[in-house]
Amino acid sequence: MKKLLIGIILIITIIIIGYQFREVVPNPEVTSDFTEASTEVKEIIRTSCYDCHSNETKISFYNKIPFIAEMVRKDVTEGRAKLNFSEWDKYSEKEKKTILYNILTKVKKNIMPPKSYSFIHPEAEIDEKELAALETYIKGLDNDLEIKDSGANELDFESDYNKWVDNQGKKKIVKNAPNGIEFPNDYRSWQVVSSSFRKDHNSLRVILGNDIAINAIKENKINPWPDGAILGKVVWNQRSDENWEAAVVPSTFIHAEFMFKDSNKYKDTKGWGWARWVDQELKPFGKDSNFSQSCIECHVPVKDRDYVFTTPSIFP
């Protein structure tokens, strides 16, 4: 029995040693890097994010054990697909701001770094001082107290507005979203649920709800939302009102996006069907049905609110 146990231990040891020579995940070339922040902020990001979100992943000996190696490979591959600091220059300035605001949200909600990672890498845990430094940097990107124009000028708005006027009453054929969801043509008659402003995009949004959603709000039954509820979000660039300089009003149309609640039909996408149509042509967003995963990833911070960010506004 003792010899058998020693034999098993020896075999396991040989296997573990053998796997130390295997590559768990390759580190491709670093084409750019996150360099615009202070040394402190860059170090926080590097320590807490780079193992999964860069081409500089550090692999420890225990990461090479077979079943652990597969988990590490999966996490790093998915992490790089969502965000890769080693390809930072491929993102637009608007995308960079959105990424950083998303990081701030997930850190404050203790979603990132994942507990399973920080348990093994306690140095990755972000403390209050580091969080304050991150928040100061990220919220300072746009001067948090200042509202800016989106960059769409008056001529852009006039052109977009005239196009909208000219198309009034004309029949428009709108293609289904890649996941098969049809465009809800009656959304223009829905009631307003709330409005919002995106600091990272400098865009204005109005959130709408169909009758089932509005009734759920009236009955305060919105966590979870009932099947059949549809929430829509109409998004515009913003501009200063030429008739009142203190006012910020919608400018050119960006997109309309919707969440369709059906806990059975959409059980694989958190109970919601996700869809977006872009520009006045209402072109479906996404190459295939997998685009829903990017929507879900954005809404993870509010998974305990049935994946809905919006709190209905007060209408006395």
Short mmCIF file of C-alpha atoms in Angstrom, two decimals:
data_model
loop_
_atom_site.label_atom_id
_atom_site.label_comp_id
_atom_site.label_asym_id
_atom_site.label_seq_id
_atom_site.Cartn_x
_atom_site.Cartn_y
_atom_site.Cartn_z
CA MET A 1 0.00 0.00 0.00
CA LYS A 2 2.84 2.36 0.91
CA LYS A 3 4.63 1.61 -2.37
CA LEU A 4 1.40 2.24 -4.29
CA LEU A 5 0.92 5.62 -2.60
CA ILE A 6 4.52 6.58 -3.31
CA GLY A 7 4.04 5.50 -6.92
CA ILE A 8 0.90 7.64 -7.30
CA ILE A 9 2.64 10.66 -5.77
CA LEU A 10 5.61 10.13 -8.07
CA ILE A 11 3.40 9.95 -11.17
CA ILE A 12 1.51 13.10 -10.15
CA THR A 13 4.79 14.89 -9.51
CA ILE A 14 6.15 13.88 -12.92
CA ILE A 15 2.95 15.09 -14.60
CA ILE A 16 3.09 18.45 -12.79
CA ILE A 17 6.76 18.91 -13.66
CA GLY A 18 6.04 17.98 -17.27
CA TYR A 19 3.30 20.56 -17.53
CA GLN A 20 5.71 23.29 -16.39
CA PHE A 21 7.17 23.19 -19.90
CA ARG A 22 3.80 23.71 -21.57
CA GLU A 23 2.57 27.15 -22.64
CA VAL A 24 -0.74 27.90 -20.94
CA VAL A 25 -1.50 31.07 -22.88
CA PRO A 26 0.74 32.91 -25.36
CA ASN A 27 1.68 36.55 -24.86
CA PRO A 28 1.40 38.24 -28.26
CA GLU A 29 3.32 41.40 -29.09
CA VAL A 30 2.43 44.52 -27.09
CA THR A 31 1.43 47.05 -29.75
CA SER A 32 0.50 49.89 -27.37
CA ASP A 33 -0.11 50.46 -23.69
CA PHE A 34 -2.17 52.41 -21.18
CA THR A 35 0.22 55.30 -20.55
CA GLU A 36 -1.79 58.50 -20.20
CA ALA A 37 -2.54 58.24 -16.46
CA SER A 38 -0.37 59.01 -13.47
CA THR A 39 2.22 56.49 -12.32
CA GLU A 40 -0.01 55.57 -9.37
CA VAL A 41 -3.08 54.87 -11.51
CA LYS A 42 -1.08 52.95 -14.11
CA GLU A 43 0.37 50.74 -11.38
CA ILE A 44 -3.10 50.05 -9.93
CA ILE A 45 -4.40 49.02 -13.35
CA ARG A 46 -1.32 46.93 -14.10
CA THR A 47 -1.42 45.07 -10.76
CA SER A 48 -5.16 44.42 -10.76
CA CYS A 49 -6.02 43.99 -14.45
CA TYR A 50 -3.08 43.05 -16.64
CA ASP A 51 -2.98 39.30 -16.01
CA CYS A 52 -6.33 38.89 -17.78
CA HIS A 53 -6.52 42.08 -19.84
CA SER A 54 -3.13 42.45 -21.52
CA ASN A 55 -0.50 40.55 -23.47
CA GLU A 56 1.71 40.52 -20.38
CA THR A 57 0.02 37.69 -18.49
CA LYS A 58 2.18 36.23 -15.72
CA ILE A 59 1.82 32.49 -15.28
CA SER A 60 2.73 30.86 -11.96
CA PHE A 61 3.73 27.21 -11.64
CA TYR A 62 0.33 26.21 -10.22
CA ASN A 63 -1.40 27.82 -13.22
CA LYS A 64 0.16 25.06 -15.35
CA ILE A 65 -1.55 22.19 -13.53
CA PRO A 66 -3.89 20.66 -16.17
CA PHE A 67 -7.39 21.58 -14.95
CA ILE A 68 -6.23 24.95 -13.60
CA ALA A 69 -4.43 25.71 -16.88
CA GLU A 70 -7.69 25.29 -18.80
CA MET A 71 -9.49 27.76 -16.52
CA VAL A 72 -6.64 30.26 -16.81
CA ARG A 73 -6.58 29.92 -20.59
CA LYS A 74 -10.34 30.49 -20.78
CA ASP A 75 -10.28 33.51 -18.43
CA VAL A 76 -7.37 35.20 -20.21
CA THR A 77 -8.80 34.59 -23.69
CA GLU A 78 -12.18 36.00 -22.70
CA GLY A 79 -10.58 38.86 -20.77
CA ARG A 80 -8.42 39.97 -23.69
CA ALA A 81 -11.43 39.79 -26.03
CA LYS A 82 -13.33 42.22 -23.81
CA LEU A 83 -10.42 44.56 -23.08
CA ASN A 84 -6.73 44.44 -23.92
CA PHE A 85 -4.48 47.16 -22.50
CA SER A 86 -1.68 45.93 -24.78
CA GLU A 87 -3.77 47.12 -27.75
CA TRP A 88 -4.93 50.35 -26.10
CA ASP A 89 -4.48 52.50 -29.21
CA LYS A 90 -7.05 50.49 -31.14
CA TYR A 91 -9.82 52.04 -29.02
CA SER A 92 -11.25 55.46 -29.86
CA GLU A 93 -11.13 58.21 -27.25
CA LYS A 94 -14.83 57.66 -26.57
CA GLU A 95 -14.30 53.90 -26.18
CA LYS A 96 -11.40 54.48 -23.79
CA LYS A 97 -13.57 56.65 -21.54
CA THR A 98 -16.36 54.09 -21.61
CA ILE A 99 -13.90 51.32 -20.69
CA LEU A 100 -12.50 53.31 -17.77
CA TYR A 101 -15.94 54.26 -16.43
CA ASN A 102 -16.92 50.58 -16.70
CA ILE A 103 -13.81 49.63 -14.72
CA LEU A 104 -14.68 52.18 -12.02
CA THR A 105 -18.24 50.86 -11.76
CA LYS A 106 -17.15 47.23 -11.45
CA VAL A 107 -14.44 48.01 -8.90
CA LYS A 108 -16.89 49.97 -6.73
CA LYS A 109 -19.38 47.09 -6.91
CA ASN A 110 -16.67 44.52 -6.03
CA ILE A 111 -17.08 42.74 -9.36
CA MET A 112 -13.51 43.40 -10.46
CA PRO A 113 -10.97 42.13 -9.85
CA PRO A 114 -12.81 38.81 -9.36
CA LYS A 115 -12.68 37.42 -5.84
CA SER A 116 -11.32 34.14 -7.17
CA TYR A 117 -8.33 36.05 -8.56
CA SER A 118 -7.67 38.40 -5.65
CA PHE A 119 -7.87 35.48 -3.23
CA ILE A 120 -4.76 34.02 -4.88
CA HIS A 121 -3.30 37.43 -5.72
CA PRO A 122 -4.10 39.63 -2.70
CA GLU A 123 -1.95 42.42 -4.13
CA ALA A 124 -4.60 42.85 -6.84
CA GLU A 125 -7.25 43.88 -4.31
CA ILE A 126 -7.96 47.61 -4.67
CA ASP A 127 -8.11 49.44 -1.35
CA GLU A 128 -9.94 52.69 -0.56
CA LYS A 129 -6.95 54.90 -1.30
CA GLU A 130 -6.37 53.24 -4.67
CA LEU A 131 -10.09 53.44 -5.49
CA ALA A 132 -10.06 57.16 -4.69
CA ALA A 133 -7.10 57.65 -7.03
CA LEU A 134 -8.88 55.73 -9.80
CA GLU A 135 -12.10 57.68 -9.33
CA THR A 136 -10.32 61.05 -9.33
CA TYR A 137 -8.49 60.20 -12.54
CA ILE A 138 -11.47 58.74 -14.42
CA LYS A 139 -13.99 61.39 -13.41
CA GLY A 140 -11.45 64.06 -14.26
CA LEU A 141 -11.24 62.93 -17.89
CA ASP A 142 -14.20 65.06 -18.90
CA ASN A 143 -14.16 67.56 -16.05
CA ASP A 144 -17.00 65.95 -14.14
CA LEU A 145 -18.86 69.20 -13.48
CA GLU A 146 -18.79 70.39 -17.08
CA ILE A 147 -21.28 69.39 -19.77
CA LYS A 148 -19.79 69.41 -23.24
CA ASP A 149 -21.18 69.34 -26.75
CA SER A 150 -20.82 65.94 -28.40
CA GLY A 151 -18.83 67.29 -31.31
CA ALA A 152 -21.76 67.21 -33.72
CA ASN A 153 -22.04 70.78 -35.02
CA GLU A 154 -25.09 72.79 -35.98
CA LEU A 155 -24.83 71.79 -39.64
CA ASP A 156 -24.81 68.10 -38.62
CA PHE A 157 -27.95 68.64 -36.60
CA GLU A 158 -29.76 70.59 -39.33
CA SER A 159 -28.92 67.90 -41.88
CA ASP A 160 -30.08 65.11 -39.56
CA TYR A 161 -33.24 67.01 -38.60
CA ASN A 162 -34.19 67.80 -42.21
CA LYS A 163 -33.63 64.17 -43.14
CA TRP A 164 -36.01 63.14 -40.36
CA VAL A 165 -38.64 65.66 -41.50
CA ASP A 166 -38.40 64.52 -45.13
CA ASN A 167 -38.87 60.88 -44.14
CA GLN A 168 -42.00 61.48 -42.07
CA GLY A 169 -44.83 59.32 -43.36
CA LYS A 170 -42.58 57.24 -45.58
CA LYS A 171 -42.68 53.50 -45.06
CA LYS A 172 -39.40 52.16 -43.74
CA ILE A 173 -38.42 48.50 -43.80
CA VAL A 174 -36.29 47.73 -40.77
CA LYS A 175 -34.36 44.47 -40.66
CA ASN A 176 -34.48 42.22 -37.60
CA ALA A 177 -31.61 42.25 -35.12
CA PRO A 178 -29.03 39.43 -35.61
CA ASN A 179 -30.77 37.44 -32.85
CA GLY A 180 -34.08 37.60 -34.74
CA ILE A 181 -35.77 40.31 -32.66
CA GLU A 182 -38.09 42.58 -34.64
CA PHE A 183 -37.93 46.36 -34.40
CA PRO A 184 -40.82 47.62 -32.19
CA ASN A 185 -42.34 50.21 -34.53
CA ASP A 186 -44.85 51.33 -31.91
CA TYR A 187 -42.13 52.52 -29.50
CA ARG A 188 -42.88 56.16 -30.36
CA SER A 189 -46.20 55.86 -28.52
CA TRP A 190 -44.70 54.42 -25.33
CA GLN A 191 -44.51 56.40 -22.11
CA VAL A 192 -41.38 57.96 -20.70
CA VAL A 193 -39.80 56.06 -17.80
CA SER A 194 -36.78 58.28 -17.19
CA SER A 195 -33.89 60.09 -18.86
CA SER A 196 -30.12 60.00 -18.46
CA PHE A 197 -26.86 61.58 -19.53
CA ARG A 198 -23.67 59.67 -20.35
CA LYS A 199 -20.58 61.58 -19.25
CA ASP A 200 -18.25 59.33 -21.20
CA HIS A 201 -20.23 59.78 -24.45
CA ASN A 202 -21.68 63.26 -23.89
CA SER A 203 -25.02 61.87 -25.04
CA LEU A 204 -28.61 62.31 -23.91
CA ARG A 205 -31.00 59.38 -23.46
CA VAL A 206 -34.73 58.97 -22.93
CA ILE A 207 -35.91 55.63 -21.53
CA LEU A 208 -39.35 54.42 -22.62
CA GLY A 209 -41.58 51.55 -21.58
CA ASN A 210 -44.42 49.64 -23.23
CA ASP A 211 -47.75 49.21 -21.43
CA ILE A 212 -46.63 46.12 -19.53
CA ALA A 213 -43.51 47.91 -18.30
CA ILE A 214 -45.47 51.01 -17.28
CA ASN A 215 -48.03 48.91 -15.36
CA ALA A 216 -45.17 47.11 -13.59
CA ILE A 217 -43.80 50.49 -12.51
CA LYS A 218 -47.20 51.58 -11.20
CA GLU A 219 -47.46 48.36 -9.17
CA ASN A 220 -43.79 48.56 -8.12
CA LYS A 221 -43.11 45.11 -9.55
CA ILE A 222 -39.87 45.77 -11.39
CA ASN A 223 -37.42 43.42 -9.73
CA PRO A 224 -37.85 41.18 -11.57
CA TRP A 225 -39.68 42.84 -14.44
CA PRO A 226 -42.66 40.83 -15.74
CA ASP A 227 -42.51 38.88 -18.97
CA GLY A 228 -43.71 41.00 -21.87
CA ALA A 229 -42.16 44.20 -20.54
CA ILE A 230 -40.07 46.12 -23.05
CA LEU A 231 -37.74 48.97 -22.16
CA GLY A 232 -36.40 51.23 -24.89
CA LYS A 233 -33.61 53.77 -24.85
CA VAL A 234 -33.37 56.48 -27.51
CA VAL A 235 -29.94 58.12 -27.71
CA TRP A 236 -28.84 61.44 -29.20
CA ASN A 237 -25.69 63.48 -29.32
CA GLN A 238 -26.09 66.73 -27.45
CA ARG A 239 -25.70 70.40 -28.33
CA SER A 240 -26.17 73.79 -26.72
CA ASP A 241 -29.56 75.28 -27.51
CA GLU A 242 -29.06 78.29 -29.78
CA ASN A 243 -32.14 79.88 -28.20
CA TRP A 244 -30.97 79.41 -24.60
CA GLU A 245 -27.24 78.99 -24.04
CA ALA A 246 -27.67 77.42 -20.60
CA ALA A 247 -29.70 74.55 -22.06
CA VAL A 248 -28.34 71.28 -23.44
CA VAL A 249 -30.69 69.58 -25.91
CA PRO A 250 -30.67 66.55 -28.24
CA SER A 251 -28.69 66.85 -31.46
CA THR A 252 -28.10 64.13 -34.05
CA PHE A 253 -29.70 60.72 -33.53
CA ILE A 254 -27.32 57.91 -32.51
CA HIS A 255 -29.36 54.77 -31.92
CA ALA A 256 -32.38 53.13 -30.29
CA GLU A 257 -31.90 50.03 -28.15
CA PHE A 258 -34.35 47.74 -26.42
CA MET A 259 -34.62 45.07 -23.74
CA PHE A 260 -37.43 42.50 -24.22
CA LYS A 261 -38.30 40.53 -21.07
CA ASP A 262 -39.17 36.87 -21.54
CA SER A 263 -37.62 34.73 -18.81
CA ASN A 264 -38.18 31.49 -20.74
CA LYS A 265 -37.48 32.52 -24.32
CA TYR A 266 -34.34 34.44 -23.36
CA LYS A 267 -33.16 32.30 -20.46
CA ASP A 268 -29.69 32.03 -22.04
CA THR A 269 -29.30 35.83 -22.05
CA LYS A 270 -30.38 36.58 -18.47
CA GLY A 271 -34.10 36.63 -19.27
CA TRP A 272 -33.86 39.52 -21.72
CA GLY A 273 -33.72 39.83 -25.48
CA TRP A 274 -31.26 42.56 -26.43
CA ALA A 275 -31.39 44.61 -29.63
CA ARG A 276 -30.12 47.90 -31.05
CA TRP A 277 -30.72 49.80 -34.29
CA VAL A 278 -28.27 52.50 -35.41
CA ASP A 279 -28.69 55.84 -37.23
CA GLN A 280 -31.88 57.07 -38.84
CA GLU A 281 -31.63 54.13 -41.24
CA LEU A 282 -32.14 51.91 -38.18
CA LYS A 283 -29.44 49.44 -39.18
CA PRO A 284 -29.31 46.38 -36.88
CA PHE A 285 -26.32 46.40 -34.54
CA GLY A 286 -24.04 43.36 -34.28
CA LYS A 287 -22.53 40.85 -36.68
CA ASP A 288 -24.33 37.87 -35.15
CA SER A 289 -26.42 36.91 -32.13
CA ASN A 290 -23.33 36.88 -29.91
CA PHE A 291 -23.51 40.69 -29.74
CA SER A 292 -25.90 40.17 -26.80
CA GLN A 293 -22.94 39.15 -24.65
CA SER A 294 -21.49 42.67 -24.83
CA CYS A 295 -24.86 44.03 -23.65
CA ILE A 296 -24.97 41.59 -20.74
CA GLU A 297 -21.37 42.36 -19.78
CA CYS A 298 -22.26 46.06 -19.54
CA HIS A 299 -25.28 45.28 -17.35
CA VAL A 300 -23.51 42.91 -14.94
CA PRO A 301 -23.15 45.67 -12.27
CA VAL A 302 -26.98 45.69 -11.96
CA LYS A 303 -27.64 41.96 -12.05
CA ASP A 304 -29.39 42.28 -8.67
CA ARG A 305 -31.80 44.77 -10.33
CA ASP A 306 -32.80 42.28 -13.05
CA TYR A 307 -30.01 43.71 -15.24
CA VAL A 308 -31.73 47.10 -15.55
CA PHE A 309 -29.89 50.34 -14.78
CA THR A 310 -32.89 52.63 -14.92
CA THR A 311 -34.82 53.70 -11.84
CA PRO A 312 -38.18 55.15 -12.90
CA SER A 313 -38.28 58.94 -12.51
CA ILE A 314 -40.86 60.65 -10.31
CA PHE A 315 -44.02 61.73 -12.14
CA PRO A 316 -46.40 63.17 -9.47
#
